[in-house]
PDB file of C-alpha atoms in Angstrom:
ATOM      1  CA  SER A1412     -62.701 -18.794   5.989  1.00 47.00           C
ATOM      2  CA  GLN A1413     -60.399 -16.759   7.094  1.00 51.00           C
ATOM      3  CA  GLN A1414     -57.198 -17.576   7.930  1.00 63.00           C
ATOM      4  CA  GLY A1415     -54.923 -14.727   9.977  1.00 70.00           C
ATOM      5  CA  GLU A1416     -57.009 -13.416  12.681  1.00 83.00           C
ATOM      6  CA  GLU A1417     -55.030  -9.548  13.840  1.00 87.00           C
ATOM      7  CA  ASP A1418     -54.562  -8.709  17.300  1.00 89.00           C
ATOM      8  CA  PRO A1419     -55.631  -5.727  18.781  1.00 93.00           C
ATOM      9  CA  GLN A1420     -58.712  -5.772  17.222  1.00 93.00           C
ATOM     10  CA  ALA A1421     -58.677  -1.155  16.939  1.00 95.00           C
ATOM     11  CA  LEU A1422     -55.709   0.730  18.871  1.00 96.00           C
ATOM     12  CA  SER A1423     -55.608   3.571  20.097  1.00 97.00           C
ATOM     13  CA  ILE A1424     -51.915   5.763  20.882  1.00 97.00           C
ATOM     14  CA  GLN A1425     -50.677   9.026  20.552  1.00 97.00           C
ATOM     15  CA  GLU A1426     -48.475  10.471  18.256  1.00 97.00           C
ATOM     16  CA  GLY A1427     -44.931   9.401  19.084  1.00 97.00           C
ATOM     17  CA  GLU A1428     -45.579   5.902  20.329  1.00 98.00           C
ATOM     18  CA  ASN A1429     -44.928   2.081  18.533  1.00 98.00           C
ATOM     19  CA  ALA A1430     -47.657   0.549  17.860  1.00 97.00           C
ATOM     20  CA  THR A1431     -47.331  -3.500  17.151  1.00 97.00           C
ATOM     21  CA  MET A1432     -49.735  -5.438  15.980  1.00 97.00           C
ATOM     22  CA  ASN A1433     -50.358  -9.383  15.229  1.00 97.00           C
ATOM     23  CA  CYS A1434     -51.587 -11.947  13.034  1.00 96.00           C
ATOM     24  CA  SER A1435     -51.900 -15.365  13.790  1.00 96.00           C
ATOM     25  CA  TYR A1436     -52.855 -17.887  10.571  1.00 94.00           C
ATOM     26  CA  LYS A1437     -52.901 -21.377  11.534  1.00 92.00           C
ATOM     27  CA  THR A1438     -51.665 -22.701   6.933  1.00 91.00           C
ATOM     28  CA  SER A1439     -47.703 -23.762   6.751  1.00 90.00           C
ATOM     29  CA  ILE A1440     -47.402 -20.495   4.078  1.00 90.00           C
ATOM     30  CA  ASN A1441     -44.897 -19.370   1.642  1.00 88.00           C
ATOM     31  CA  ASN A1442     -44.642 -15.821   1.706  1.00 90.00           C
ATOM     32  CA  LEU A1443     -46.908 -12.762   4.606  1.00 93.00           C
ATOM     33  CA  GLN A1444     -46.908  -9.536   3.556  1.00 94.00           C
ATOM     34  CA  TRP A1445     -48.994  -6.524   5.406  1.00 96.00           C
ATOM     35  CA  TYR A1446     -50.740  -3.903   4.114  1.00 96.00           C
ATOM     36  CA  ARG A1447     -52.521  -0.997   4.816  1.00 97.00           C
ATOM     37  CA  GLN A1448     -56.184   0.699   3.824  1.00 96.00           C
ATOM     38  CA  ASN A1449     -56.926   4.700   4.753  1.00 95.00           C
ATOM     39  CA  SER A1450     -60.248   5.019   5.519  1.00 90.00           C
ATOM     40  CA  GLY A1451     -62.271   4.656   2.329  1.00 84.00           C
ATOM     41  CA  ARG A1452     -59.668   3.453  -0.439  1.00 90.00           C
ATOM     42  CA  GLY A1453     -58.048   0.485  -1.891  1.00 91.00           C
ATOM     43  CA  LEU A1454     -55.084  -1.609  -0.199  1.00 95.00           C
ATOM     44  CA  VAL A1455     -51.294  -0.487   0.270  1.00 96.00           C
ATOM     45  CA  HIS A1456     -49.212  -3.951  -0.153  1.00 94.00           C
ATOM     46  CA  LEU A1457     -45.787  -2.100   2.773  1.00 96.00           C
ATOM     47  CA  ILE A1458     -44.076  -4.757   3.612  1.00 95.00           C
ATOM     48  CA  LEU A1459     -43.549  -8.856   2.317  1.00 92.00           C
ATOM     49  CA  ILE A1460     -42.074 -11.733   4.309  1.00 93.00           C
ATOM     50  CA  ARG A1461     -40.535 -14.725   2.902  1.00 91.00           C
ATOM     51  CA  SER A1462     -41.316 -18.046   5.274  1.00 92.00           C
ATOM     52  CA  ASN A1463     -37.195 -18.625   5.767  1.00 93.00           C
ATOM     53  CA  GLU A1464     -36.597 -15.166   6.405  1.00 96.00           C
ATOM     54  CA  ARG A1465     -37.964 -14.208  10.124  1.00 97.00           C
ATOM     55  CA  GLU A1466     -37.786 -10.557  10.717  1.00 98.00           C
ATOM     56  CA  LYS A1467     -37.564  -7.216   7.951  1.00 97.00           C
ATOM     57  CA  HIS A1468     -36.801  -4.154   8.153  1.00 97.00           C
ATOM     58  CA  SER A1469     -38.634  -1.209   5.639  1.00 96.00           C
ATOM     59  CA  GLY A1470     -37.844   2.703   6.739  1.00 97.00           C
ATOM     60  CA  ARG A1471     -40.258   2.200  10.399  1.00 98.00           C
ATOM     61  CA  LEU A1472     -41.663  -1.034   9.311  1.00 98.00           C
ATOM     62  CA  ARG A1473     -40.670  -3.845  11.862  1.00 98.00           C
ATOM     63  CA  VAL A1474     -42.752  -7.240  10.155  1.00 98.00           C
ATOM     64  CA  THR A1475     -41.105 -10.631  12.319  1.00 98.00           C
ATOM     65  CA  LEU A1476     -41.715 -13.688  11.269  1.00 98.00           C
ATOM     66  CA  ASP A1477     -42.061 -17.116  13.988  1.00 97.00           C
ATOM     67  CA  THR A1478     -43.555 -20.025  11.853  1.00 96.00           C
ATOM     68  CA  SER A1479     -43.128 -22.218  14.136  1.00 96.00           C
ATOM     69  CA  LYS A1480     -46.127 -20.185  16.669  1.00 96.00           C
ATOM     70  CA  LYS A1481     -47.337 -19.491  12.654  1.00 96.00           C
ATOM     71  CA  SER A1482     -48.212 -15.379  13.909  1.00 96.00           C
ATOM     72  CA  SER A1483     -46.608 -12.533  12.873  1.00 97.00           C
ATOM     73  CA  SER A1484     -46.552  -9.122  14.491  1.00 98.00           C
ATOM     74  CA  LEU A1485     -46.063  -5.005  12.710  1.00 98.00           C
ATOM     75  CA  LEU A1486     -44.251  -3.291  14.252  1.00 98.00           C
ATOM     76  CA  ILE A1487     -44.687   1.227  13.963  1.00 98.00           C
ATOM     77  CA  THR A1488     -42.398   3.528  15.387  1.00 98.00           C
ATOM     78  CA  ALA A1489     -42.916   6.959  15.612  1.00 98.00           C
ATOM     79  CA  SER A1490     -45.881   6.192  14.324  1.00 98.00           C
ATOM     80  CA  ARG A1491     -48.128   9.469  12.871  1.00 97.00           C
ATOM     81  CA  ALA A1492     -51.450  10.820  12.475  1.00 97.00           C
ATOM     82  CA  ALA A1493     -50.586   9.982   9.269  1.00 96.00           C
ATOM     83  CA  ASP A1494     -50.356   5.911  10.454  1.00 98.00           C
ATOM     84  CA  THR A1495     -53.652   6.133  11.055  1.00 98.00           C
ATOM     85  CA  ALA A1496     -55.675   3.636   8.722  1.00 97.00           C
ATOM     86  CA  SER A1497     -56.947  -0.139   8.593  1.00 96.00           C
ATOM     87  CA  TYR A1498     -52.968  -2.829   8.698  1.00 97.00           C
ATOM     88  CA  PHE A1499     -54.327  -6.396   7.399  1.00 96.00           C
ATOM     89  CA  CYS A1500     -51.775  -9.140   7.390  1.00 95.00           C
ATOM     90  CA  ALA A1501     -52.325 -11.815   4.173  1.00 94.00           C
ATOM     91  CA  THR A1502     -50.944 -15.032   3.424  1.00 92.00           C
ATOM     92  CA  SER A1503     -49.445 -16.721   0.643  1.00 87.00           C
ATOM     93  CA  THR A1504     -49.591 -21.232   0.315  1.00 81.00           C
ATOM     94  CA  GLY A1505     -49.100 -22.820  -2.329  1.00 67.00           C
ATOM     95  CA  GLY A1506     -48.910 -21.555  -5.772  1.00 61.00           C
ATOM     96  CA  GLY A1507     -47.763 -17.773  -4.523  1.00 58.00           C
ATOM     97  CA  ASN A1508     -50.661 -15.205  -5.939  1.00 76.00           C
ATOM     98  CA  LYS A1509     -53.798 -16.090  -4.074  1.00 84.00           C
ATOM     99  CA  LEU A1510     -54.050 -14.408  -0.204  1.00 89.00           C
ATOM    100  CA  THR A1511     -55.973 -14.661   2.310  1.00 91.00           C
ATOM    101  CA  PHE A1512     -56.548 -11.551   4.592  1.00 92.00           C
ATOM    102  CA  GLY A1513     -56.741 -11.588   7.851  1.00 92.00           C
ATOM    103  CA  THR A1514     -60.105  -9.534   9.960  1.00 91.00           C
ATOM    104  CA  GLY A1515     -57.402  -6.272  10.486  1.00 93.00           C
ATOM    105  CA  THR A1516     -56.302  -3.804  12.975  1.00 95.00           C
ATOM    106  CA  GLN A1517     -57.483  -1.127  13.044  1.00 95.00           C
ATOM    107  CA  LEU A1518     -55.633   1.904  14.373  1.00 97.00           C
ATOM    108  CA  LYS A1519     -55.419   5.805  15.222  1.00 98.00           C
ATOM    109  CA  VAL A1520     -52.928   7.737  15.776  1.00 98.00           C
ATOM    110  CA  GLU A1521     -53.776  10.760  18.111  1.00 96.00           C
ATOM    111  CA  LEU A1522     -52.602  14.496  18.319  1.00 91.00           C
TER     112      LEU A1522
ATOM    113  CA  ASN B 762     -49.232   4.710 -15.304  1.00 79.00           C
ATOM    114  CA  ALA B 763     -52.790   4.464 -14.408  1.00 86.00           C
ATOM    115  CA  GLY B 764     -51.838   1.279 -12.301  1.00 94.00           C
ATOM    116  CA  VAL B 765     -55.615  -0.614 -11.299  1.00 97.00           C
ATOM    117  CA  THR B 766     -59.119   1.412 -12.810  1.00 97.00           C
ATOM    118  CA  GLN B 767     -61.945   0.985 -11.416  1.00 98.00           C
ATOM    119  CA  THR B 768     -65.866   1.608 -12.435  1.00 98.00           C
ATOM    120  CA  PRO B 769     -67.865   2.719 -11.241  1.00 97.00           C
ATOM    121  CA  LYS B 770     -67.263   4.188  -8.343  1.00 97.00           C
ATOM    122  CA  PHE B 771     -70.192   3.212  -7.040  1.00 97.00           C
ATOM    123  CA  GLN B 772     -73.859   1.731  -8.239  1.00 97.00           C
ATOM    124  CA  VAL B 773     -77.006   0.349  -6.787  1.00 98.00           C
ATOM    125  CA  LEU B 774     -78.568  -2.518  -8.047  1.00 97.00           C
ATOM    126  CA  LYS B 775     -82.550  -4.160  -8.106  1.00 98.00           C
ATOM    127  CA  THR B 776     -82.837  -7.731  -6.761  1.00 98.00           C
ATOM    128  CA  GLY B 777     -82.083  -9.556  -9.715  1.00 98.00           C
ATOM    129  CA  GLN B 778     -80.938  -6.844 -12.311  1.00 98.00           C
ATOM    130  CA  SER B 779     -77.346  -8.043 -13.698  1.00 97.00           C
ATOM    131  CA  MET B 780     -74.347  -5.266 -14.489  1.00 96.00           C
ATOM    132  CA  THR B 781     -70.897  -6.191 -14.813  1.00 98.00           C
ATOM    133  CA  LEU B 782     -68.110  -3.614 -12.653  1.00 98.00           C
ATOM    134  CA  GLN B 783     -64.909  -3.383 -14.835  1.00 98.00           C
ATOM    135  CA  CYS B 784     -61.842  -3.987 -13.551  1.00 98.00           C
ATOM    136  CA  ALA B 785     -58.270  -3.109 -16.279  1.00 98.00           C
ATOM    137  CA  GLN B 786     -54.530  -2.779 -15.493  1.00 97.00           C
ATOM    138  CA  ASP B 787     -51.753  -1.644 -16.548  1.00 96.00           C
ATOM    139  CA  MET B 788     -48.525  -3.125 -15.915  1.00 93.00           C
ATOM    140  CA  ASN B 789     -48.935  -5.769 -17.717  1.00 92.00           C
ATOM    141  CA  HIS B 790     -49.327  -8.307 -14.504  1.00 92.00           C
ATOM    142  CA  GLU B 791     -50.164 -11.176 -15.429  1.00 91.00           C
ATOM    143  CA  TYR B 792     -52.477 -12.632 -11.837  1.00 92.00           C
ATOM    144  CA  MET B 793     -55.768 -10.596 -11.540  1.00 95.00           C
ATOM    145  CA  SER B 794     -58.285 -11.182  -8.889  1.00 95.00           C
ATOM    146  CA  TRP B 795     -60.982  -9.882  -7.830  1.00 97.00           C
ATOM    147  CA  TYR B 796     -61.731  -9.721  -2.973  1.00 97.00           C
ATOM    148  CA  ARG B 797     -64.995  -8.571  -1.317  1.00 97.00           C
ATOM    149  CA  GLN B 798     -65.143  -6.720   1.814  1.00 96.00           C
ATOM    150  CA  ASP B 799     -67.787  -6.843   4.029  1.00 93.00           C
ATOM    151  CA  PRO B 800     -67.020  -4.586   8.282  1.00 83.00           C
ATOM    152  CA  GLY B 801     -65.241  -6.267  10.182  1.00 75.00           C
ATOM    153  CA  MET B 802     -64.657  -9.401   7.893  1.00 76.00           C
ATOM    154  CA  GLY B 803     -61.304  -8.422   6.104  1.00 84.00           C
ATOM    155  CA  LEU B 804     -61.582  -9.046   2.710  1.00 93.00           C
ATOM    156  CA  ARG B 805     -62.442 -12.360   1.209  1.00 94.00           C
ATOM    157  CA  LEU B 806     -60.960 -13.909  -2.988  1.00 94.00           C
ATOM    158  CA  ILE B 807     -63.949 -14.899  -5.482  1.00 96.00           C
ATOM    159  CA  HIS B 808     -62.694 -15.265  -8.499  1.00 96.00           C
ATOM    160  CA  TYR B 809     -58.490 -14.308  -9.966  1.00 94.00           C
ATOM    161  CA  SER B 810     -56.570 -15.033 -12.654  1.00 94.00           C
ATOM    162  CA  VAL B 811     -52.566 -16.481 -13.605  1.00 90.00           C
ATOM    163  CA  GLY B 812     -53.511 -15.040 -17.015  1.00 91.00           C
ATOM    164  CA  ALA B 813     -55.291 -15.034 -19.996  1.00 94.00           C
ATOM    165  CA  GLY B 814     -57.683 -16.809 -20.847  1.00 95.00           C
ATOM    166  CA  ILE B 815     -57.194 -18.294 -17.304  1.00 94.00           C
ATOM    167  CA  THR B 816     -59.293 -18.539 -14.630  1.00 95.00           C
ATOM    168  CA  ASP B 817     -60.524 -20.722 -11.233  1.00 94.00           C
ATOM    169  CA  GLN B 818     -62.531 -18.948  -8.118  1.00 95.00           C
ATOM    170  CA  GLY B 819     -61.823 -18.718  -4.717  1.00 93.00           C
ATOM    171  CA  GLU B 820     -63.202 -18.623  -1.571  1.00 92.00           C
ATOM    172  CA  VAL B 821     -67.142 -17.018  -1.830  1.00 95.00           C
ATOM    173  CA  PRO B 822     -67.646 -17.394  -5.800  1.00 97.00           C
ATOM    174  CA  ASN B 823     -71.505 -17.753  -5.970  1.00 96.00           C
ATOM    175  CA  GLY B 824     -73.171 -15.663  -8.102  1.00 96.00           C
ATOM    176  CA  TYR B 825     -70.110 -14.492 -10.011  1.00 98.00           C
ATOM    177  CA  ASN B 826     -68.941 -14.831 -13.027  1.00 97.00           C
ATOM    178  CA  VAL B 827     -65.399 -13.964 -15.138  1.00 98.00           C
ATOM    179  CA  SER B 828     -63.120 -14.054 -17.904  1.00 96.00           C
ATOM    180  CA  ARG B 829     -59.775 -12.975 -19.190  1.00 97.00           C
ATOM    181  CA  SER B 830     -59.684 -12.373 -22.567  1.00 97.00           C
ATOM    182  CA  THR B 831     -56.401  -9.530 -21.840  1.00 97.00           C
ATOM    183  CA  THR B 832     -53.624  -9.061 -20.014  1.00 96.00           C
ATOM    184  CA  GLU B 833     -55.335  -5.541 -19.819  1.00 97.00           C
ATOM    185  CA  ASP B 834     -59.393  -6.787 -18.008  1.00 98.00           C
ATOM    186  CA  PHE B 835     -60.957  -8.085 -15.994  1.00 98.00           C
ATOM    187  CA  PRO B 836     -64.947  -7.730 -15.329  1.00 98.00           C
ATOM    188  CA  LEU B 837     -66.614  -9.224 -12.265  1.00 98.00           C
ATOM    189  CA  ARG B 838     -70.261 -10.096 -13.710  1.00 98.00           C
ATOM    190  CA  LEU B 839     -72.985 -10.300 -11.182  1.00 97.00           C
ATOM    191  CA  LEU B 840     -75.494 -12.698 -12.854  1.00 92.00           C
ATOM    192  CA  SER B 841     -78.461 -12.109 -10.460  1.00 97.00           C
ATOM    193  CA  ALA B 842     -77.490  -9.434  -7.641  1.00 97.00           C
ATOM    194  CA  ALA B 843     -79.216 -10.266  -4.274  1.00 97.00           C
ATOM    195  CA  PRO B 844     -78.848  -7.643  -0.929  1.00 97.00           C
ATOM    196  CA  SER B 845     -76.264 -10.313   0.401  1.00 96.00           C
ATOM    197  CA  GLN B 846     -74.121  -9.070  -3.457  1.00 97.00           C
ATOM    198  CA  THR B 847     -73.646  -5.438  -0.876  1.00 97.00           C
ATOM    199  CA  SER B 848     -70.694  -5.223  -0.660  1.00 97.00           C
ATOM    200  CA  VAL B 849     -66.913  -2.963  -1.445  1.00 97.00           C
ATOM    201  CA  TYR B 850     -65.750  -4.824  -4.211  1.00 98.00           C
ATOM    202  CA  PHE B 851     -61.839  -4.188  -4.977  1.00 97.00           C
ATOM    203  CA  CYS B 852     -59.303  -5.841  -7.739  1.00 97.00           C
ATOM    204  CA  ALA B 853     -56.336  -6.474  -7.606  1.00 96.00           C
ATOM    205  CA  SER B 854     -53.273  -7.105 -10.133  1.00 95.00           C
ATOM    206  CA  SER B 855     -49.726  -8.377  -9.351  1.00 91.00           C
ATOM    207  CA  TYR B 856     -46.591 -10.230 -11.045  1.00 84.00           C
ATOM    208  CA  ALA B 857     -46.760 -13.706 -11.314  1.00 72.00           C
ATOM    209  CA  ARG B 858     -44.837 -16.878 -10.822  1.00 62.00           C
ATOM    210  CA  ASP B 859     -40.943 -16.224  -8.041  1.00 57.00           C
ATOM    211  CA  ARG B 860     -41.299 -12.511  -9.061  1.00 57.00           C
ATOM    212  CA  SER B 861     -42.220  -9.887  -6.177  1.00 63.00           C
ATOM    213  CA  TYR B 862     -45.982 -10.937  -4.776  1.00 77.00           C
ATOM    214  CA  GLU B 863     -47.276  -7.914  -3.946  1.00 86.00           C
ATOM    215  CA  GLN B 864     -50.440  -6.636  -4.699  1.00 91.00           C
ATOM    216  CA  TYR B 865     -51.803  -3.376  -6.227  1.00 93.00           C
ATOM    217  CA  PHE B 866     -55.698  -2.315  -5.742  1.00 96.00           C
ATOM    218  CA  GLY B 867     -57.942  -1.250  -7.147  1.00 97.00           C
ATOM    219  CA  PRO B 868     -59.419   1.875  -5.156  1.00 96.00           C
ATOM    220  CA  GLY B 869     -63.057   0.015  -4.889  1.00 97.00           C
ATOM    221  CA  THR B 870     -66.491  -0.786  -5.760  1.00 97.00           C
ATOM    222  CA  ARG B 871     -69.278   0.339  -3.720  1.00 97.00           C
ATOM    223  CA  LEU B 872     -72.121  -2.621  -4.666  1.00 97.00           C
ATOM    224  CA  THR B 873     -75.446  -1.415  -2.824  1.00 97.00           C
ATOM    225  CA  VAL B 874     -78.239  -4.241  -3.004  1.00 97.00           C
ATOM    226  CA  THR B 875     -81.578  -3.372  -3.018  1.00 97.00           C
TER     227      THR B 875
END
Protein backbone atom coordinates (compact mmCIF):
# COMPACT_ATOMS: atom_id res chain seq x y z
CA SER A 1 0.00 0.00 0.00
CA GLN A 2 1.14 3.56 -0.63
CA GLN A 3 2.55 5.37 2.39
CA GLY A 4 2.57 8.77 0.75
CA GLU A 5 -0.15 10.54 -1.11
CA GLU A 6 0.67 13.62 -3.10
CA ASP A 7 -1.59 16.53 -3.71
CA PRO A 8 -2.35 17.79 -6.26
CA GLN A 9 -2.04 14.97 -8.78
CA ALA A 10 -1.33 17.51 -11.51
CA LEU A 11 -0.28 21.14 -11.47
CA SER A 12 0.13 23.57 -14.34
CA ILE A 13 1.75 26.96 -13.82
CA GLN A 14 3.48 29.70 -15.75
CA GLU A 15 7.24 30.11 -15.77
CA GLY A 16 8.36 32.31 -12.90
CA GLU A 17 5.54 31.26 -10.58
CA ASN A 18 6.03 29.16 -7.47
CA ALA A 19 4.89 25.54 -7.35
CA THR A 20 3.80 23.84 -4.15
CA MET A 21 3.24 20.12 -3.78
CA ASN A 22 2.05 18.35 -0.67
CA CYS A 23 2.63 14.88 0.65
CA SER A 24 0.77 13.09 3.41
CA TYR A 25 1.85 9.82 4.97
CA LYS A 26 0.44 7.35 7.43
CA THR A 27 3.06 6.08 9.87
CA SER A 28 6.01 7.48 11.81
CA ILE A 29 9.09 8.06 9.68
CA ASN A 30 12.87 8.40 9.96
CA ASN A 31 13.11 10.74 7.01
CA LEU A 32 11.20 11.96 4.00
CA GLN A 33 12.73 12.47 0.59
CA TRP A 34 11.61 14.16 -2.59
CA TYR A 35 12.52 12.89 -6.04
CA ARG A 36 12.01 14.22 -9.55
CA GLN A 37 11.31 12.10 -12.61
CA ASN A 38 11.53 13.48 -16.09
CA SER A 39 9.41 11.70 -18.67
CA GLY A 40 10.83 8.29 -19.49
CA ARG A 41 13.76 8.64 -17.11
CA GLY A 42 14.84 7.34 -13.73
CA LEU A 43 14.25 9.26 -10.52
CA VAL A 44 16.65 11.89 -9.26
CA HIS A 45 16.99 12.72 -5.58
CA LEU A 46 16.20 16.34 -4.72
CA ILE A 47 16.24 16.72 -0.96
CA LEU A 48 15.98 14.76 2.29
CA ILE A 49 14.48 16.00 5.53
CA ARG A 50 14.86 14.06 8.76
CA SER A 51 12.06 13.54 11.24
CA ASN A 52 13.62 15.99 13.72
CA GLU A 53 13.86 18.78 11.13
CA ARG A 54 11.06 21.16 10.24
CA GLU A 55 12.38 22.96 7.20
CA LYS A 56 15.17 22.56 4.71
CA HIS A 57 16.37 24.55 1.71
CA SER A 58 18.35 23.61 -1.37
CA GLY A 59 18.67 26.22 -4.10
CA ARG A 60 15.14 27.01 -5.30
CA LEU A 61 13.67 24.15 -3.26
CA ARG A 62 12.13 24.48 0.16
CA VAL A 63 10.81 21.47 2.04
CA THR A 64 8.80 21.52 5.23
CA LEU A 65 7.86 18.64 7.46
CA ASP A 66 5.09 18.53 10.04
CA THR A 67 5.29 15.22 11.86
CA SER A 68 2.24 15.99 13.98
CA LYS A 69 0.15 16.21 10.81
CA LYS A 70 2.18 13.58 8.98
CA SER A 71 2.66 15.87 6.04
CA SER A 72 5.36 17.55 3.99
CA SER A 73 5.41 20.18 1.31
CA LEU A 74 7.82 20.91 -1.50
CA LEU A 75 8.02 24.47 -2.79
CA ILE A 76 9.81 25.27 -6.03
CA THR A 77 10.34 28.99 -6.37
CA ALA A 78 10.63 30.89 -9.66
CA SER A 79 9.82 27.79 -11.68
CA ARG A 80 11.32 27.17 -15.09
CA ALA A 81 10.17 25.11 -18.06
CA ALA A 82 12.94 22.65 -17.19
CA ASP A 83 11.17 21.94 -13.88
CA THR A 84 8.42 20.16 -15.83
CA ALA A 85 8.48 16.64 -14.40
CA SER A 86 6.77 14.32 -11.93
CA TYR A 87 7.65 14.80 -8.28
CA PHE A 88 7.46 12.02 -5.72
CA CYS A 89 7.75 11.98 -1.98
CA ALA A 90 9.22 8.89 -0.36
CA THR A 91 9.27 7.97 3.29
CA SER A 92 11.75 5.88 5.21
CA THR A 93 10.63 3.98 8.26
CA GLY A 94 12.46 1.56 10.52
CA GLY A 95 16.01 0.87 9.39
CA GLY A 96 16.85 3.53 6.88
CA ASN A 97 17.01 2.65 3.23
CA LYS A 98 13.64 1.10 2.45
CA LEU A 99 11.53 3.76 0.81
CA THR A 100 7.80 3.89 0.26
CA PHE A 101 6.82 6.21 -2.55
CA GLY A 102 3.76 8.32 -3.04
CA THR A 103 1.78 8.48 -6.25
CA GLY A 104 3.41 11.68 -7.47
CA THR A 105 2.51 15.15 -8.69
CA GLN A 106 2.84 15.96 -12.39
CA LEU A 107 4.12 19.50 -12.73
CA LYS A 108 3.93 21.36 -16.02
CA VAL A 109 5.62 24.73 -16.29
CA GLU A 110 4.54 26.67 -19.34
CA LEU A 111 6.45 29.45 -21.06
CA ASN B 1 31.47 6.68 -12.62
CA ALA B 2 28.68 5.12 -14.67
CA GLY B 3 26.34 5.18 -11.66
CA VAL B 4 23.50 2.66 -11.86
CA THR B 5 23.14 0.86 -15.16
CA GLN B 6 20.28 -1.36 -16.28
CA THR B 7 19.92 -3.68 -19.23
CA PRO B 8 17.96 -4.13 -21.37
CA LYS B 9 16.13 -0.82 -21.88
CA PHE B 10 13.16 -2.49 -23.53
CA GLN B 11 11.93 -6.06 -23.54
CA VAL B 12 8.88 -7.88 -24.87
CA LEU B 13 8.11 -11.31 -23.44
CA LYS B 14 5.41 -13.86 -24.06
CA THR B 15 3.42 -15.17 -21.13
CA GLY B 16 5.33 -17.94 -19.40
CA GLN B 17 8.78 -16.91 -20.56
CA SER B 18 11.51 -16.16 -18.06
CA MET B 19 14.19 -13.51 -18.15
CA THR B 20 16.68 -11.60 -16.03
CA LEU B 21 16.85 -7.85 -15.73
CA GLN B 22 20.39 -6.73 -15.05
CA CYS B 23 21.43 -4.00 -12.64
CA ALA B 24 24.94 -2.87 -11.78
CA GLN B 25 26.41 0.02 -9.79
CA ASP B 26 29.99 1.22 -9.47
CA MET B 27 29.61 3.41 -6.38
CA ASN B 28 30.33 0.68 -3.81
CA HIS B 29 26.85 1.08 -2.35
CA GLU B 30 25.76 -1.50 0.17
CA TYR B 31 22.04 -1.14 -0.46
CA MET B 32 20.34 -2.03 -3.72
CA SER B 33 16.69 -2.38 -4.59
CA TRP B 34 14.22 -3.06 -7.37
CA TYR B 35 11.00 -1.14 -7.93
CA ARG B 36 8.23 -1.37 -10.45
CA GLN B 37 6.34 1.67 -11.64
CA ASP B 38 2.81 1.41 -12.94
CA PRO B 39 0.65 4.31 -14.11
CA GLY B 40 -0.93 6.21 -11.23
CA MET B 41 0.70 4.01 -8.57
CA GLY B 42 4.12 5.50 -7.97
CA LEU B 43 6.95 3.06 -7.32
CA ARG B 44 6.52 -0.15 -5.40
CA LEU B 45 9.40 -2.04 -3.84
CA ILE B 46 9.90 -5.59 -5.16
CA HIS B 47 13.09 -6.83 -3.45
CA TYR B 48 16.05 -5.23 -1.76
CA SER B 49 19.50 -6.09 -0.48
CA VAL B 50 21.59 -4.56 2.29
CA GLY B 51 24.78 -6.23 1.15
CA ALA B 52 26.28 -9.14 -0.76
CA GLY B 53 24.57 -12.38 0.16
CA ILE B 54 21.62 -10.66 1.87
CA THR B 55 18.25 -10.11 0.19
CA ASP B 56 14.74 -9.52 1.42
CA GLN B 57 11.25 -9.04 0.07
CA GLY B 58 9.57 -5.74 -0.49
CA GLU B 59 5.92 -4.90 -1.01
CA VAL B 60 5.30 -6.86 -4.24
CA PRO B 61 7.77 -9.80 -4.42
CA ASN B 62 5.58 -12.51 -5.96
CA GLY B 63 6.81 -13.74 -9.33
CA TYR B 64 10.31 -12.32 -8.90
CA ASN B 65 13.61 -13.64 -7.56
CA VAL B 66 16.82 -11.83 -6.73
CA SER B 67 20.33 -12.68 -5.65
CA ARG B 68 23.29 -10.57 -4.59
CA SER B 69 26.57 -12.40 -5.09
CA THR B 70 28.66 -9.22 -5.43
CA THR B 71 28.37 -5.66 -4.16
CA GLU B 72 28.07 -4.36 -7.73
CA ASP B 73 25.32 -6.54 -9.24
CA PHE B 74 21.70 -7.16 -8.31
CA PRO B 75 19.81 -9.05 -11.04
CA LEU B 76 16.03 -9.45 -10.99
CA ARG B 77 14.60 -12.68 -12.39
CA LEU B 78 11.10 -13.11 -13.70
CA LEU B 79 10.34 -16.79 -13.31
CA SER B 80 7.27 -17.12 -15.55
CA ALA B 81 6.18 -13.81 -17.01
CA ALA B 82 2.56 -12.73 -16.74
CA PRO B 83 0.76 -9.76 -18.33
CA SER B 84 0.39 -8.26 -14.84
CA GLN B 85 4.17 -7.84 -14.81
CA THR B 86 4.04 -5.37 -17.67
CA SER B 87 5.65 -2.35 -16.09
CA VAL B 88 8.71 -0.14 -15.93
CA TYR B 89 11.38 -1.55 -13.62
CA PHE B 90 13.88 0.60 -11.80
CA CYS B 91 16.96 -0.44 -9.90
CA ALA B 92 18.37 1.85 -7.22
CA SER B 93 21.35 1.89 -4.88
CA SER B 94 22.51 3.85 -1.87
CA TYR B 95 24.86 3.83 1.07
CA ALA B 96 23.49 2.27 4.23
CA ARG B 97 23.92 2.66 7.95
CA ASP B 98 23.85 6.26 9.03
CA ARG B 99 25.13 7.72 5.81
CA SER B 100 23.07 9.69 3.35
CA TYR B 101 20.11 7.63 2.28
CA GLU B 102 19.91 9.34 -1.08
CA GLN B 103 19.07 6.67 -3.63
CA TYR B 104 20.51 6.64 -7.12
CA PHE B 105 18.24 5.24 -9.80
CA GLY B 106 19.02 3.53 -13.06
CA PRO B 107 17.30 4.58 -16.31
CA GLY B 108 14.74 1.78 -16.14
CA THR B 109 13.69 -1.25 -18.16
CA ARG B 110 10.33 -1.09 -19.92
CA LEU B 111 8.87 -4.60 -19.97
CA THR B 112 5.82 -5.70 -21.91
CA VAL B 113 4.36 -9.18 -21.42
CA THR B 114 1.92 -10.33 -24.08
